[in-house]
Amino acid sequence: MAGESLTHGWIIDAYGDYDRDSMVLWLWNERGAHRIEDPRVVPTFFLHASPSELPAIRRRIEILDGVREVRDVSKRIALEDDERKPVLEIVPRHYRDLRGLAHILDSNGGYVDHRLFNVDLRFSQRYAIEHDIFPMGLLHYANGVWRAEEEHFALDYPLPGLRKSLLDLHVDNPAGIPRMQDRLLGARVDEVEIDGDEETILKEIDTVVRSKDPDVLMTDGGDAFLMPYLAAKASDLGVNLQLGRDPDRFAGVKAKSYFTYGKIVYKPGQYILRGRLHLDRGHFAFRESDFAGLAELSRLSTLTPQEQARLTPGTAFSAMQVNQAYHDGCLVVWKKNRPEDFKDAENLLRGDRGGFTFEPEVGVHEGLYELDFSSLYPSIMVKYNISAETLDCSCCTTDGLPVPELRYHLCTRRVGIVGRVLKPLIERRRYYKKMKKEPGPLQDVYTGRDTILKWTLVTCFGADTLVPYKLNGEYYIDRIEDVVNRYLPEKTGTVECKDELRVFGFDSHLHSGEKRVAKVMKAESPKELLKVKIQGNRELLVTPNHRFFVFKGAKEFEVRMADELRTEDLIPVATNALWERTTSATISLDGATAQQFEDVNQRKTVFEFLPVISIETTPCENPYVYCFEVEDDLHGFVTADGTFVGQSFGYQGYKNARFGRIECHEAINAYARNILVRTMEIAESHGYEVVHGIVDSVWLRPTANADPIEKVREHIAGSIGLPIELEGRYKWIVFLPCKTTGVGALNRYYGLFQDDEFKLRGIELRKHDTPEFINICQEAMLGELSLASTAAEFREHIPKAVDILRWTAKCILDRAIPVHQFILTKSVSRTLPEYVVLTATAAALKQMEKRGFAVEPGESVRYVLLDARARDSERKVRVAEFLQGDEEPDAWEYIRLLCRSGQTLLAPFGYTEEKLARMCEDLSDISIANRPEQAITIQEDYKSIGESRSRARGGVGYKKPWRVVDEEEMANEISGDL
């Protein structure tokens, strides 16, 4: 680089060049992107063993070919350590030697005697923390020296004006779904249209990208289909397609094809370009918060935008902890395996409890206030200094801070790493949450930053994951959703499993056996999950930070998050089933359907380690995700296809997290319970009745002599010492009953604030598989109810809301609704041969099979139900991708679903599904020409937005006239699920 103008800018990309053993960074300023190469960087790692053994270990290391140098140094190896300890610093000869050397040394120590540190830090992250710089931050560079021009944790900062281009392809799809072998018909880069034969199109794409020279190349489904499709075509035709600024291996990847929802896709790995950002608009961070949120997370984590876009906010938090540990002079352990501390029965019972919940009063209530703690769980960790190294510390055994109900204490002499990392994040969130409400040119930027910071760590499976289990002496295979819903039918959270529910798993010696389930977990799902496909048609749908066991050699496993998996990683799979099935029958188990095996014989299981074929993001079709927690090590269980996977632990509870500890999770919940009880007591002392309370929120009804709500809020905030906000006052709110018991459901309600915003939880609008016409009807019904200002007026508007439902039923019967509004989305729970009865889903799978597409368990199919009673798959349903537009849906089957959605809203007032269905039998008084006013509003809104409103999920943000703005979830609902 030459000239002062080139020394200021923002780092947009950084990576290690394994061929030249140097770091490459791309600095962007108004004159463009500039390449900086730094050959001085030598990544190292550290080994700790008994001091008496270090000299001999050093001699053995120095003779290895891949070692350049070994140094004797002293470092802190644990956060709780005050003193440095002697360690060996190993300098590899080449960048690519580092991981191999680490595995050799770990093996030489029997995977126990040698503790290794700083092995798996990303090269870009190493460089950033060693030079005290960060991506997307304004920097100065001169003579090989970097200097930050702004504070790392600045709240307001400029963003580089990166040039963006959108790449899209036109692919022939004669089967109705694009496939890898289909012909490339054309392409488009922004406004530039490209056509010709396939070779011409590929060459022109390369030319146009070089000419436009965008800093960001955006795609839709780029990692899943577009980029691998281009790679395969370029490789087959011998075209040198370079989409990055540096030469890359884009065209050298061998293609692998597989089917997933909507199309045949291929994904051997992440398609990260060099010197140019490839951002798939479906990536979690980019889709949830746009570039402003992605840049925020990249600055905080020191991971480059391309890396961070493909990871979760939870991974970013781990990266922030690593950065803090480095600045504290502490090494980062490679493989941590800290088990849960031993507890006697009394302390186990005290500790194994979740957040506090208060059963709501079913029905409509008016004038309630809702108070919410802002980021309750993170705030508890900061306020009470909860971290792995501060809980039960050795320095405060007599004067530490006691944890309510539990026999733990917290350190009062040092601040833990979790608190130091979380505190600036909480402060940032509060600032952005405030600023995004202020009109101005940066409102969207603040919204993006706030959105990305609200996500916290939840690790679970998709609802349709099949798991074998034993209950009351009988063996079953069922969807994990149905198993968990026996314990958590109407609420989210973690609950102790008190009966003898057992799953299959392995101990630390890899011997098979039954493992008792200690807890089950249910949490609100993120908008996207990861599909991890493993050789042998095995596929799992998991949250991006779910844990997998990866085989590393001998009997050693490395635990990785799903978004850290790589293709060819070896996953343990039981080659022989844990049981032999001789007779099976379908049974009903508390409302759920399971497959029961009458004869189950244990077999000696042999492990096989099968490679990961692909990892891709996919929309979550279910509002919840689920998991188990088993009692004994190894902490995991076997799914129905034999895959052995890790279980769910929370934000602090995962035993192999670098800086986590299960006892911290217990302490956080103990404080949360104490805080909510104190909150309710304070509210009652000011003349308020508690109508409902759950984890971090309370709904209060003022009595005649109640104090002003602001006085209550200030008293709670001052007494407890944590920020609590007034979410609002409701004109009215309806708490819904549990579908099975009729008592108040903990997290199913809908209400209208005084500013005419709706808050919706647990109704069809919040579900991902609801047909569009039901969404329209339910919104129209809510629109009619929103005209009410009191509970009495609400009841007066119920008949008109029912009329909207009946009018919609009339539209169904008169074929006045477009066929695409009837599409149902269903997850597949088994392979086609396993279906005994021709259900609608089985019929859809038959249609897919007939056209050459195999759908695996865990994937989804979309279809319209044509005749529920038909015994022929072609007459029963029509797969959405094969619709012609003239199909006639099964009217009465859809009216039944419509009435079920009406029951959801009106059950407290005596309107059941059966009653509403009877009211729809005679619709002679209804004319579709006389449309209800609210139905007109909603239909026009849907028409203006498009045929599918994926964001119509009902968070705070529905405002008349029903335009959807960014959904503002209760952040602590997610935190409370941890």
CSV table of N, CA, C and O in Angstrom, one decimal, residues 35 234 359:
chain,number,residue,atom,x,y,z
A,35,ARG,N,-5.4,-4.8,-0.7
A,35,ARG,CA,-4.9,-6.1,-0.1
A,35,ARG,C,-3.6,-5.8,0.7
A,35,ARG,O,-2.7,-5.2,0.2
A,234,ALA,N,-18.9,-25.0,-13.7
A,234,ALA,CA,-17.6,-24.5,-14.1
A,234,ALA,C,-16.6,-25.6,-14.1
A,234,ALA,O,-15.7,-25.6,-15.0
A,359,GLU,N,-50.0,-19.6,37.3
A,359,GLU,CA,-51.1,-19.9,36.4
A,359,GLU,C,-52.1,-18.8,36.1
A,359,GLU,O,-52.6,-18.2,37.0
